[in-house]
Amino acid sequence: AATFNSTIAATSATFTTADNNAQLTLVSTDADANVGPLLVMNRNSASPADNDVIGQIQFQGENSAGETINYVTLFSQIQDVTDGTEDGRFFVSAMTGGTDFSRLDLLSAETVFNQDSADIDFRVESNGNANMLFVDGGNDAVGIGGATISGASTVLQVNGDMRVENSVVLA
């Protein structure tokens, strides 16, 4: 065991164990309401530029052939470094059928699910409905209140009661 109370400069470091214990634990014993523990990833560049990558976390494992695969990647990027108008991006990708696909992309002006147009469904659960909002990625259709969308040309299907607001039928 080692205790460090200062900055450690290292080119790289690997922590290895032969069991399922945590290889790195951050502990804060402070008793106030502020943040703690805190992990900071800081790209301290003398010449920051738009689109600089500022951090990436890869979740790796081996496949059945013994190859190391990035199954999930978290990625962050500076979109705009201009003082007063800074913009950031956070991106999540994951392997699906042997291909890395964008799953979630948080950009400065929009949030995009399934940027790579994969056949991936998306659903939002409510308290009593597992498919309150359902996007069928393969059939380019949206269902409200159910996961089954009938008809090849159906783009939007509402299951259950429909409401009328301001004399307009919502369908």
PDB file of N, CA and C in Angstrom, residues 15-121:
ATOM      1  N   PHE A  15      -2.591  -1.149 -13.447  1.00  0.00           N
ATOM      2  CA  PHE A  15      -2.914  -1.764 -12.165  1.00  0.00           C
ATOM      3  C   PHE A  15      -3.548  -3.112 -12.479  1.00  0.00           C
ATOM      4  N   THR A  16      -2.977  -4.184 -12.005  1.00  0.00           N
ATOM      5  CA  THR A  16      -3.454  -5.527 -12.324  1.00  0.00           C
ATOM      6  C   THR A  16      -3.741  -6.296 -11.041  1.00  0.00           C
ATOM      7  N   THR A  17      -4.872  -7.005 -11.034  1.00  0.00           N
ATOM      8  CA  THR A  17      -5.176  -7.929  -9.946  1.00  0.00           C
ATOM      9  C   THR A  17      -5.653  -9.233 -10.560  1.00  0.00           C
ATOM     10  N   ALA A  18      -5.592 -10.296  -9.789  1.00  0.00           N
ATOM     11  CA  ALA A  18      -6.025 -11.607 -10.277  1.00  0.00           C
ATOM     12  C   ALA A  18      -7.412 -11.961  -9.746  1.00  0.00           C
ATOM     13  N   ASP A  19      -8.137 -10.975  -9.250  1.00  0.00           N
ATOM     14  CA  ASP A  19      -9.486 -11.235  -8.737  1.00  0.00           C
ATOM     15  C   ASP A  19     -10.420 -10.122  -9.201  1.00  0.00           C
ATOM     16  N   ASN A  20     -11.614 -10.050  -8.625  1.00  0.00           N
ATOM     17  CA  ASN A  20     -12.602  -9.062  -9.049  1.00  0.00           C
ATOM     18  C   ASN A  20     -12.691  -7.855  -8.126  1.00  0.00           C
ATOM     19  N   ASN A  21     -11.634  -7.593  -7.378  1.00  0.00           N
ATOM     20  CA  ASN A  21     -11.603  -6.391  -6.553  1.00  0.00           C
ATOM     21  C   ASN A  21     -11.389  -5.163  -7.426  1.00  0.00           C
ATOM     22  N   ALA A  22     -11.749  -4.002  -6.918  1.00  0.00           N
ATOM     23  CA  ALA A  22     -11.512  -2.753  -7.635  1.00  0.00           C
ATOM     24  C   ALA A  22     -10.011  -2.509  -7.770  1.00  0.00           C
ATOM     25  N   GLN A  23      -9.568  -2.139  -8.947  1.00  0.00           N
ATOM     26  CA  GLN A  23      -8.157  -1.826  -9.157  1.00  0.00           C
ATOM     27  C   GLN A  23      -7.852  -0.374  -8.780  1.00  0.00           C
ATOM     28  N   LEU A  24      -8.876   0.474  -8.786  1.00  0.00           N
ATOM     29  CA  LEU A  24      -8.691   1.878  -8.422  1.00  0.00           C
ATOM     30  C   LEU A  24      -9.944   2.337  -7.696  1.00  0.00           C
ATOM     31  N   THR A  25      -9.775   2.881  -6.508  1.00  0.00           N
ATOM     32  CA  THR A  25     -10.887   3.410  -5.739  1.00  0.00           C
ATOM     33  C   THR A  25     -10.534   4.820  -5.299  1.00  0.00           C
ATOM     34  N   LEU A  26     -11.430   5.747  -5.534  1.00  0.00           N
ATOM     35  CA  LEU A  26     -11.252   7.119  -5.063  1.00  0.00           C
ATOM     36  C   LEU A  26     -12.150   7.295  -3.848  1.00  0.00           C
ATOM     37  N   VAL A  27     -11.583   7.723  -2.724  1.00  0.00           N
ATOM     38  CA  VAL A  27     -12.329   7.869  -1.481  1.00  0.00           C
ATOM     39  C   VAL A  27     -12.203   9.302  -0.988  1.00  0.00           C
ATOM     40  N   SER A  28     -13.332   9.890  -0.636  1.00  0.00           N
ATOM     41  CA  SER A  28     -13.330  11.198  -0.003  1.00  0.00           C
ATOM     42  C   SER A  28     -13.910  11.048   1.386  1.00  0.00           C
ATOM     43  N   THR A  29     -13.203  11.513   2.399  1.00  0.00           N
ATOM     44  CA  THR A  29     -13.697  11.439   3.770  1.00  0.00           C
ATOM     45  C   THR A  29     -14.211  12.788   4.251  1.00  0.00           C
ATOM     46  N   ASP A  30     -14.331  13.743   3.352  1.00  0.00           N
ATOM     47  CA  ASP A  30     -14.849  15.062   3.684  1.00  0.00           C
ATOM     48  C   ASP A  30     -16.328  14.954   4.032  1.00  0.00           C
ATOM     49  N   ALA A  31     -16.791  15.715   5.011  1.00  0.00           N
ATOM     50  CA  ALA A  31     -18.168  15.597   5.494  1.00  0.00           C
ATOM     51  C   ALA A  31     -19.068  16.757   5.078  1.00  0.00           C
ATOM     52  N   ASP A  32     -18.681  17.533   4.083  1.00  0.00           N
ATOM     53  CA  ASP A  32     -19.544  18.639   3.679  1.00  0.00           C
ATOM     54  C   ASP A  32     -20.424  18.251   2.499  1.00  0.00           C
ATOM     55  N   ALA A  33     -21.196  19.184   1.976  1.00  0.00           N
ATOM     56  CA  ALA A  33     -22.133  18.913   0.879  1.00  0.00           C
ATOM     57  C   ALA A  33     -21.528  19.168  -0.494  1.00  0.00           C
ATOM     58  N   ASN A  34     -20.226  19.392  -0.554  1.00  0.00           N
ATOM     59  CA  ASN A  34     -19.572  19.625  -1.846  1.00  0.00           C
ATOM     60  C   ASN A  34     -19.227  18.307  -2.520  1.00  0.00           C
ATOM     61  N   VAL A  35     -18.730  18.380  -3.753  1.00  0.00           N
ATOM     62  CA  VAL A  35     -18.411  17.196  -4.537  1.00  0.00           C
ATOM     63  C   VAL A  35     -17.224  16.459  -3.940  1.00  0.00           C
ATOM     64  N   GLY A  36     -17.335  15.157  -3.882  1.00  0.00           N
ATOM     65  CA  GLY A  36     -16.222  14.336  -3.449  1.00  0.00           C
ATOM     66  C   GLY A  36     -16.656  12.880  -3.414  1.00  0.00           C
ATOM     67  N   PRO A  37     -15.871  11.991  -3.896  1.00  0.00           N
ATOM     68  CA  PRO A  37     -14.584  12.213  -4.569  1.00  0.00           C
ATOM     69  C   PRO A  37     -14.773  12.815  -5.968  1.00  0.00           C
ATOM     70  N   LEU A  38     -13.711  13.332  -6.497  1.00  0.00           N
ATOM     71  CA  LEU A  38     -13.754  14.017  -7.781  1.00  0.00           C
ATOM     72  C   LEU A  38     -12.653  13.475  -8.684  1.00  0.00           C
ATOM     73  N   LEU A  39     -13.039  13.025  -9.865  1.00  0.00           N
ATOM     74  CA  LEU A  39     -12.085  12.574 -10.884  1.00  0.00           C
ATOM     75  C   LEU A  39     -12.039  13.644 -11.967  1.00  0.00           C
ATOM     76  N   VAL A  40     -10.882  14.189 -12.221  1.00  0.00           N
ATOM     77  CA  VAL A  40     -10.723  15.244 -13.218  1.00  0.00           C
ATOM     78  C   VAL A  40      -9.834  14.726 -14.344  1.00  0.00           C
ATOM     79  N   MET A  41     -10.318  14.845 -15.564  1.00  0.00           N
ATOM     80  CA  MET A  41      -9.512  14.541 -16.750  1.00  0.00           C
ATOM     81  C   MET A  41      -9.274  15.888 -17.431  1.00  0.00           C
ATOM     82  N   ASN A  42      -8.043  16.354 -17.422  1.00  0.00           N
ATOM     83  CA  ASN A  42      -7.730  17.700 -17.898  1.00  0.00           C
ATOM     84  C   ASN A  42      -6.720  17.641 -19.034  1.00  0.00           C
ATOM     85  N   ARG A  43      -7.141  18.035 -20.220  1.00  0.00           N
ATOM     86  CA  ARG A  43      -6.194  18.176 -21.326  1.00  0.00           C
ATOM     87  C   ARG A  43      -5.645  19.590 -21.243  1.00  0.00           C
ATOM     88  N   ASN A  44      -4.461  19.722 -20.694  1.00  0.00           N
ATOM     89  CA  ASN A  44      -3.843  21.014 -20.417  1.00  0.00           C
ATOM     90  C   ASN A  44      -2.963  21.421 -21.590  1.00  0.00           C
ATOM     91  N   SER A  45      -3.591  21.877 -22.658  1.00  0.00           N
ATOM     92  CA  SER A  45      -2.882  22.203 -23.890  1.00  0.00           C
ATOM     93  C   SER A  45      -2.505  23.679 -23.941  1.00  0.00           C
ATOM     94  N   ALA A  46      -1.311  23.961 -24.430  1.00  0.00           N
ATOM     95  CA  ALA A  46      -0.880  25.349 -24.623  1.00  0.00           C
ATOM     96  C   ALA A  46      -1.552  25.969 -25.843  1.00  0.00           C
ATOM     97  N   SER A  47      -2.103  25.143 -26.724  1.00  0.00           N
ATOM     98  CA  SER A  47      -2.763  25.666 -27.930  1.00  0.00           C
ATOM     99  C   SER A  47      -4.056  24.881 -28.186  1.00  0.00           C
ATOM    100  N   PRO A  48      -5.061  25.059 -27.317  1.00  0.00           N
ATOM    101  CA  PRO A  48      -6.316  24.329 -27.519  1.00  0.00           C
ATOM    102  C   PRO A  48      -6.979  24.748 -28.822  1.00  0.00           C
ATOM    103  N   ALA A  49      -7.631  23.791 -29.466  1.00  0.00           N
ATOM    104  CA  ALA A  49      -8.274  24.059 -30.754  1.00  0.00           C
ATOM    105  C   ALA A  49      -9.633  23.375 -30.796  1.00  0.00           C
ATOM    106  N   ASP A  50     -10.514  23.923 -31.626  1.00  0.00           N
ATOM    107  CA  ASP A  50     -11.811  23.288 -31.845  1.00  0.00           C
ATOM    108  C   ASP A  50     -11.599  21.840 -32.264  1.00  0.00           C
ATOM    109  N   ASN A  51     -12.450  20.965 -31.772  1.00  0.00           N
ATOM    110  CA  ASN A  51     -12.465  19.529 -32.073  1.00  0.00           C
ATOM    111  C   ASN A  51     -11.347  18.739 -31.405  1.00  0.00           C
ATOM    112  N   ASP A  52     -10.594  19.340 -30.473  1.00  0.00           N
ATOM    113  CA  ASP A  52      -9.629  18.571 -29.692  1.00  0.00           C
ATOM    114  C   ASP A  52     -10.376  17.507 -28.886  1.00  0.00           C
ATOM    115  N   VAL A  53      -9.840  16.300 -28.865  1.00  0.00           N
ATOM    116  CA  VAL A  53     -10.378  15.248 -28.012  1.00  0.00           C
ATOM    117  C   VAL A  53      -9.824  15.493 -26.613  1.00  0.00           C
ATOM    118  N   ILE A  54     -10.703  15.527 -25.600  1.00  0.00           N
ATOM    119  CA  ILE A  54     -10.250  15.841 -24.243  1.00  0.00           C
ATOM    120  C   ILE A  54     -10.364  14.661 -23.289  1.00  0.00           C
ATOM    121  N   GLY A  55     -10.833  13.533 -23.769  1.00  0.00           N
ATOM    122  CA  GLY A  55     -10.865  12.352 -22.919  1.00  0.00           C
ATOM    123  C   GLY A  55     -11.581  11.204 -23.603  1.00  0.00           C
ATOM    124  N   GLN A  56     -11.158  10.007 -23.292  1.00  0.00           N
ATOM    125  CA  GLN A  56     -11.789   8.820 -23.839  1.00  0.00           C
ATOM    126  C   GLN A  56     -11.618   7.683 -22.829  1.00  0.00           C
ATOM    127  N   ILE A  57     -12.697   6.968 -22.598  1.00  0.00           N
ATOM    128  CA  ILE A  57     -12.658   5.786 -21.742  1.00  0.00           C
ATOM    129  C   ILE A  57     -13.145   4.617 -22.579  1.00  0.00           C
ATOM    130  N   GLN A  58     -12.336   3.576 -22.649  1.00  0.00           N
ATOM    131  CA  GLN A  58     -12.683   2.385 -23.436  1.00  0.00           C
ATOM    132  C   GLN A  58     -12.938   1.217 -22.490  1.00  0.00           C
ATOM    133  N   PHE A  59     -14.067   0.546 -22.697  1.00  0.00           N
ATOM    134  CA  PHE A  59     -14.398  -0.654 -21.942  1.00  0.00           C
ATOM    135  C   PHE A  59     -14.087  -1.842 -22.845  1.00  0.00           C
ATOM    136  N   GLN A  60     -13.019  -2.540 -22.530  1.00  0.00           N
ATOM    137  CA  GLN A  60     -12.516  -3.609 -23.392  1.00  0.00           C
ATOM    138  C   GLN A  60     -12.739  -4.982 -22.786  1.00  0.00           C
ATOM    139  N   GLY A  61     -12.804  -5.960 -23.653  1.00  0.00           N
ATOM    140  CA  GLY A  61     -12.860  -7.360 -23.264  1.00  0.00           C
ATOM    141  C   GLY A  61     -12.437  -8.192 -24.450  1.00  0.00           C
ATOM    142  N   GLU A  62     -12.228  -9.466 -24.218  1.00  0.00           N
ATOM    143  CA  GLU A  62     -11.836 -10.344 -25.319  1.00  0.00           C
ATOM    144  C   GLU A  62     -13.056 -11.040 -25.897  1.00  0.00           C
ATOM    145  N   ASN A  63     -13.035 -11.242 -27.216  1.00  0.00           N
ATOM    146  CA  ASN A  63     -14.087 -12.018 -27.877  1.00  0.00           C
ATOM    147  C   ASN A  63     -13.701 -13.498 -27.861  1.00  0.00           C
ATOM    148  N   SER A  64     -14.497 -14.329 -28.523  1.00  0.00           N
ATOM    149  CA  SER A  64     -14.246 -15.783 -28.502  1.00  0.00           C
ATOM    150  C   SER A  64     -12.968 -16.180 -29.240  1.00  0.00           C
ATOM    151  N   ALA A  65     -12.405 -15.270 -30.052  1.00  0.00           N
ATOM    152  CA  ALA A  65     -11.145 -15.559 -30.751  1.00  0.00           C
ATOM    153  C   ALA A  65      -9.936 -15.030 -29.979  1.00  0.00           C
ATOM    154  N   GLY A  66     -10.168 -14.488 -28.775  1.00  0.00           N
ATOM    155  CA  GLY A  66      -9.062 -13.966 -27.983  1.00  0.00           C
ATOM    156  C   GLY A  66      -8.625 -12.574 -28.397  1.00  0.00           C
ATOM    157  N   GLU A  67      -9.396 -11.892 -29.250  1.00  0.00           N
ATOM    158  CA  GLU A  67      -9.065 -10.535 -29.690  1.00  0.00           C
ATOM    159  C   GLU A  67      -9.609  -9.525 -28.678  1.00  0.00           C
ATOM    160  N   THR A  68      -8.838  -8.479 -28.412  1.00  0.00           N
ATOM    161  CA  THR A  68      -9.298  -7.423 -27.527  1.00  0.00           C
ATOM    162  C   THR A  68     -10.230  -6.498 -28.308  1.00  0.00           C
ATOM    163  N   ILE A  69     -11.435  -6.302 -27.770  1.00  0.00           N
ATOM    164  CA  ILE A  69     -12.472  -5.511 -28.431  1.00  0.00           C
ATOM    165  C   ILE A  69     -12.868  -4.350 -27.526  1.00  0.00           C
ATOM    166  N   ASN A  70     -13.022  -3.149 -28.100  1.00  0.00           N
ATOM    167  CA  ASN A  70     -13.621  -2.021 -27.384  1.00  0.00           C
ATOM    168  C   ASN A  70     -15.131  -2.193 -27.486  1.00  0.00           C
ATOM    169  N   TYR A  71     -15.749  -2.737 -26.452  1.00  0.00           N
ATOM    170  CA  TYR A  71     -17.189  -2.992 -26.491  1.00  0.00           C
ATOM    171  C   TYR A  71     -17.997  -1.708 -26.315  1.00  0.00           C
ATOM    172  N   VAL A  72     -17.516  -0.797 -25.476  1.00  0.00           N
ATOM    173  CA  VAL A  72     -18.175   0.490 -25.268  1.00  0.00           C
ATOM    174  C   VAL A  72     -17.090   1.548 -25.143  1.00  0.00           C
ATOM    175  N   THR A  73     -17.330   2.720 -25.743  1.00  0.00           N
ATOM    176  CA  THR A  73     -16.386   3.835 -25.653  1.00  0.00           C
ATOM    177  C   THR A  73     -17.127   5.097 -25.245  1.00  0.00           C
ATOM    178  N   LEU A  74     -16.590   5.791 -24.252  1.00  0.00           N
ATOM    179  CA  LEU A  74     -17.050   7.129 -23.870  1.00  0.00           C
ATOM    180  C   LEU A  74     -16.006   8.105 -24.388  1.00  0.00           C
ATOM    181  N   PHE A  75     -16.452   9.179 -24.999  1.00  0.00           N
ATOM    182  CA  PHE A  75     -15.557  10.073 -25.739  1.00  0.00           C
ATOM    183  C   PHE A  75     -16.005  11.503 -25.474  1.00  0.00           C
ATOM    184  N   SER A  76     -15.063  12.395 -25.193  1.00  0.00           N
ATOM    185  CA  SER A  76     -15.407  13.810 -25.025  1.00  0.00           C
ATOM    186  C   SER A  76     -14.507  14.669 -25.896  1.00  0.00           C
ATOM    187  N   GLN A  77     -15.078  15.786 -26.327  1.00  0.00           N
ATOM    188  CA  GLN A  77     -14.392  16.618 -27.313  1.00  0.00           C
ATOM    189  C   GLN A  77     -14.764  18.084 -27.095  1.00  0.00           C
ATOM    190  N   ILE A  78     -13.822  18.958 -27.370  1.00  0.00           N
ATOM    191  CA  ILE A  78     -14.099  20.390 -27.400  1.00  0.00           C
ATOM    192  C   ILE A  78     -14.663  20.713 -28.778  1.00  0.00           C
ATOM    193  N   GLN A  79     -15.844  21.286 -28.847  1.00  0.00           N
ATOM    194  CA  GLN A  79     -16.368  21.711 -30.146  1.00  0.00           C
ATOM    195  C   GLN A  79     -15.945  23.143 -30.454  1.00  0.00           C
ATOM    196  N   ASP A  80     -15.911  23.987 -29.424  1.00  0.00           N
ATOM    197  CA  ASP A  80     -15.545  25.394 -29.625  1.00  0.00           C
ATOM    198  C   ASP A  80     -14.747  25.849 -28.417  1.00  0.00           C
ATOM    199  N   VAL A  81     -13.521  26.318 -28.624  1.00  0.00           N
ATOM    200  CA  VAL A  81     -12.663  26.783 -27.532  1.00  0.00           C
ATOM    201  C   VAL A  81     -12.763  28.286 -27.308  1.00  0.00           C
ATOM    202  N   THR A  82     -13.534  28.986 -28.110  1.00  0.00           N
ATOM    203  CA  THR A  82     -13.619  30.444 -28.034  1.00  0.00           C
ATOM    204  C   THR A  82     -14.132  30.880 -26.667  1.00  0.00           C
ATOM    205  N   ASP A  83     -13.370  31.752 -26.008  1.00  0.00           N
ATOM    206  CA  ASP A  83     -13.726  32.250 -24.684  1.00  0.00           C
ATOM    207  C   ASP A  83     -15.122  32.863 -24.696  1.00  0.00           C
ATOM    208  N   GLY A  84     -15.964  32.391 -23.797  1.00  0.00           N
ATOM    209  CA  GLY A  84     -17.320  32.910 -23.677  1.00  0.00           C
ATOM    210  C   GLY A  84     -18.356  32.163 -24.499  1.00  0.00           C
ATOM    211  N   THR A  85     -17.909  31.349 -25.471  1.00  0.00           N
ATOM    212  CA  THR A  85     -18.848  30.563 -26.293  1.00  0.00           C
ATOM    213  C   THR A  85     -18.427  29.101 -26.361  1.00  0.00           C
ATOM    214  N   GLU A  86     -17.736  28.617 -25.327  1.00  0.00           N
ATOM    215  CA  GLU A  86     -17.230  27.248 -25.309  1.00  0.00           C
ATOM    216  C   GLU A  86     -18.366  26.232 -25.489  1.00  0.00           C
ATOM    217  N   ASP A  87     -18.102  25.210 -26.285  1.00  0.00           N
ATOM    218  CA  ASP A  87     -19.051  24.123 -26.509  1.00  0.00           C
ATOM    219  C   ASP A  87     -18.319  22.799 -26.331  1.00  0.00           C
ATOM    220  N   GLY A  88     -19.019  21.823 -25.764  1.00  0.00           N
ATOM    221  CA  GLY A  88     -18.453  20.498 -25.570  1.00  0.00           C
ATOM    222  C   GLY A  88     -19.331  19.432 -26.188  1.00  0.00           C
ATOM    223  N   ARG A  89     -18.748  18.267 -26.369  1.00  0.00           N
ATOM    224  CA  ARG A  89     -19.434  17.110 -26.951  1.00  0.00           C
ATOM    225  C   ARG A  89     -19.121  15.886 -26.103  1.00  0.00           C
ATOM    226  N   PHE A  90     -20.135  15.047 -25.890  1.00  0.00           N
ATOM    227  CA  PHE A  90     -19.963  13.768 -25.198  1.00  0.00           C
ATOM    228  C   PHE A  90     -20.620  12.711 -26.061  1.00  0.00           C
ATOM    229  N   PHE A  91     -19.929  11.602 -26.261  1.00  0.00           N
ATOM    230  CA  PHE A  91     -20.306  10.619 -27.264  1.00  0.00           C
ATOM    231  C   PHE A  91     -20.198   9.228 -26.651  1.00  0.00           C
ATOM    232  N   VAL A  92     -21.180   8.385 -26.899  1.00  0.00           N
ATOM    233  CA  VAL A  92     -21.142   6.997 -26.444  1.00  0.00           C
ATOM    234  C   VAL A  92     -21.311   6.096 -27.660  1.00  0.00           C
ATOM    235  N   SER A  93     -20.396   5.156 -27.840  1.00  0.00           N
ATOM    236  CA  SER A  93     -20.540   4.172 -28.912  1.00  0.00           C
ATOM    237  C   SER A  93     -20.456   2.783 -28.294  1.00  0.00           C
ATOM    238  N   ALA A  94     -21.060   1.805 -28.977  1.00  0.00           N
ATOM    239  CA  ALA A  94     -21.053   0.435 -28.474  1.00  0.00           C
ATOM    240  C   ALA A  94     -21.077  -0.534 -29.646  1.00  0.00           C
ATOM    241  N   MET A  95     -20.498  -1.695 -29.418  1.00  0.00           N
ATOM    242  CA  MET A  95     -20.488  -2.748 -30.435  1.00  0.00           C
ATOM    243  C   MET A  95     -21.883  -3.345 -30.572  1.00  0.00           C
ATOM    244  N   THR A  96     -22.320  -3.517 -31.809  1.00  0.00           N
ATOM    245  CA  THR A  96     -23.587  -4.181 -32.130  1.00  0.00           C
ATOM    246  C   THR A  96     -23.337  -5.046 -33.346  1.00  0.00           C
ATOM    247  N   GLY A  97     -23.462  -6.345 -33.202  1.00  0.00           N
ATOM    248  CA  GLY A  97     -23.247  -7.257 -34.318  1.00  0.00           C
ATOM    249  C   GLY A  97     -21.852  -7.163 -34.909  1.00  0.00           C
ATOM    250  N   GLY A  98     -20.854  -6.886 -34.074  1.00  0.00           N
ATOM    251  CA  GLY A  98     -19.471  -6.835 -34.537  1.00  0.00           C
ATOM    252  C   GLY A  98     -19.029  -5.501 -35.111  1.00  0.00           C
ATOM    253  N   THR A  99     -19.897  -4.479 -35.064  1.00  0.00           N
ATOM    254  CA  THR A  99     -19.562  -3.152 -35.584  1.00  0.00           C
ATOM    255  C   THR A  99     -19.785  -2.102 -34.508  1.00  0.00           C
ATOM    256  N   ASP A 100     -18.873  -1.143 -34.418  1.00  0.00           N
ATOM    257  CA  ASP A 100     -18.986  -0.057 -33.451  1.00  0.00           C
ATOM    258  C   ASP A 100     -19.960   0.989 -33.994  1.00  0.00           C
ATOM    259  N   PHE A 101     -21.053   1.230 -33.263  1.00  0.00           N
ATOM    260  CA  PHE A 101     -22.069   2.194 -33.692  1.00  0.00           C
ATOM    261  C   PHE A 101     -22.213   3.301 -32.660  1.00  0.00           C
ATOM    262  N   SER A 102     -22.471   4.510 -33.144  1.00  0.00           N
ATOM    263  CA  SER A 102     -22.822   5.632 -32.284  1.00  0.00           C
ATOM    264  C   SER A 102     -24.169   5.344 -31.640  1.00  0.00           C
ATOM    265  N   ARG A 103     -24.236   5.418 -30.315  1.00  0.00           N
ATOM    266  CA  ARG A 103     -25.497   5.186 -29.613  1.00  0.00           C
ATOM    267  C   ARG A 103     -26.084   6.496 -29.113  1.00  0.00           C
ATOM    268  N   LEU A 104     -25.227   7.390 -28.599  1.00  0.00           N
ATOM    269  CA  LEU A 104     -25.675   8.657 -28.050  1.00  0.00           C
ATOM    270  C   LEU A 104     -24.626   9.710 -28.339  1.00  0.00           C
ATOM    271  N   ASP A 105     -25.041  10.844 -28.863  1.00  0.00           N
ATOM    272  CA  ASP A 105     -24.124  11.927 -29.184  1.00  0.00           C
ATOM    273  C   ASP A 105     -24.711  13.227 -28.648  1.00  0.00           C
ATOM    274  N   LEU A 106     -24.094  13.773 -27.590  1.00  0.00           N
ATOM    275  CA  LEU A 106     -24.530  15.026 -26.988  1.00  0.00           C
ATOM    276  C   LEU A 106     -23.682  16.144 -27.565  1.00  0.00           C
ATOM    277  N   LEU A 107     -24.257  16.898 -28.473  1.00  0.00           N
ATOM    278  CA  LEU A 107     -23.568  17.996 -29.143  1.00  0.00           C
ATOM    279  C   LEU A 107     -24.063  19.326 -28.576  1.00  0.00           C
ATOM    280  N   SER A 108     -23.436  20.418 -28.968  1.00  0.00           N
ATOM    281  CA  SER A 108     -23.821  21.725 -28.428  1.00  0.00           C
ATOM    282  C   SER A 108     -25.226  22.144 -28.850  1.00  0.00           C
ATOM    283  N   ALA A 109     -25.692  21.753 -30.022  1.00  0.00           N
ATOM    284  CA  ALA A 109     -26.987  22.211 -30.519  1.00  0.00           C
ATOM    285  C   ALA A 109     -28.040  21.113 -30.604  1.00  0.00           C
ATOM    286  N   GLU A 110     -27.659  19.852 -30.325  1.00  0.00           N
ATOM    287  CA  GLU A 110     -28.628  18.765 -30.422  1.00  0.00           C
ATOM    288  C   GLU A 110     -28.120  17.528 -29.690  1.00  0.00           C
ATOM    289  N   THR A 111     -29.048  16.637 -29.388  1.00  0.00           N
ATOM    290  CA  THR A 111     -28.730  15.321 -28.840  1.00  0.00           C
ATOM    291  C   THR A 111     -29.231  14.295 -29.845  1.00  0.00           C
ATOM    292  N   VAL A 112     -28.350  13.401 -30.286  1.00  0.00           N
ATOM    293  CA  VAL A 112     -28.692  12.451 -31.337  1.00  0.00           C
ATOM    294  C   VAL A 112     -28.548  11.036 -30.809  1.00  0.00           C
ATOM    295  N   PHE A 113     -29.598  10.251 -30.993  1.00  0.00           N
ATOM    296  CA  PHE A 113     -29.548   8.819 -30.725  1.00  0.00           C
ATOM    297  C   PHE A 113     -29.363   8.119 -32.068  1.00  0.00           C
ATOM    298  N   ASN A 114     -28.493   7.132 -32.120  1.00  0.00           N
ATOM    299  CA  ASN A 114     -28.320   6.300 -33.318  1.00  0.00           C
ATOM    300  C   ASN A 114     -27.849   7.107 -34.535  1.00  0.00           C
ATOM    301  N   GLN A 115     -26.815   7.910 -34.344  1.00  0.00           N
ATOM    302  CA  GLN A 115     -26.250   8.741 -35.419  1.00  0.00           C
ATOM    303  C   GLN A 115     -25.834   7.922 -36.641  1.00  0.00           C
ATOM    304  N   ASP A 116     -25.409   6.668 -36.433  1.00  0.00           N
ATOM    305  CA  ASP A 116     -24.925   5.836 -37.536  1.00  0.00           C
ATOM    306  C   ASP A 116     -26.031   5.072 -38.259  1.00  0.00           C
ATOM    307  N   SER A 117     -27.304   5.344 -37.925  1.00  0.00           N
ATOM    308  CA  SER A 117     -28.461   4.729 -38.593  1.00  0.00           C
ATOM    309  C   SER A 117     -28.441   3.208 -38.542  1.00  0.00           C
ATOM    310  N   ALA A 118     -28.104   2.653 -37.391  1.00  0.00           N
ATOM    311  CA  ALA A 118     -28.136   1.200 -37.215  1.00  0.00           C
ATOM    312  C   ALA A 118     -29.571   0.756 -36.935  1.00  0.00           C
ATOM    313  N   ASP A 119     -29.843  -0.509 -37.134  1.00  0.00           N
ATOM    314  CA  ASP A 119     -31.161  -1.074 -36.836  1.00  0.00           C
ATOM    315  C   ASP A 119     -31.240  -1.305 -35.329  1.00  0.00           C
ATOM    316  N   ILE A 120     -31.360  -0.207 -34.596  1.00  0.00           N
ATOM    317  CA  ILE A 120     -31.397  -0.226 -33.144  1.00  0.00           C
ATOM    318  C   ILE A 120     -32.692   0.442 -32.698  1.00  0.00           C
ATOM    319  N   ASP A 121     -33.457  -0.253 -31.861  1.00  0.00           N
ATOM    320  CA  ASP A 121     -34.693   0.311 -31.335  1.00  0.00           C
ATOM    321  C   ASP A 121     -34.386   1.202 -30.134  1.00  0.00           C
TER     322      ASP A 121
END
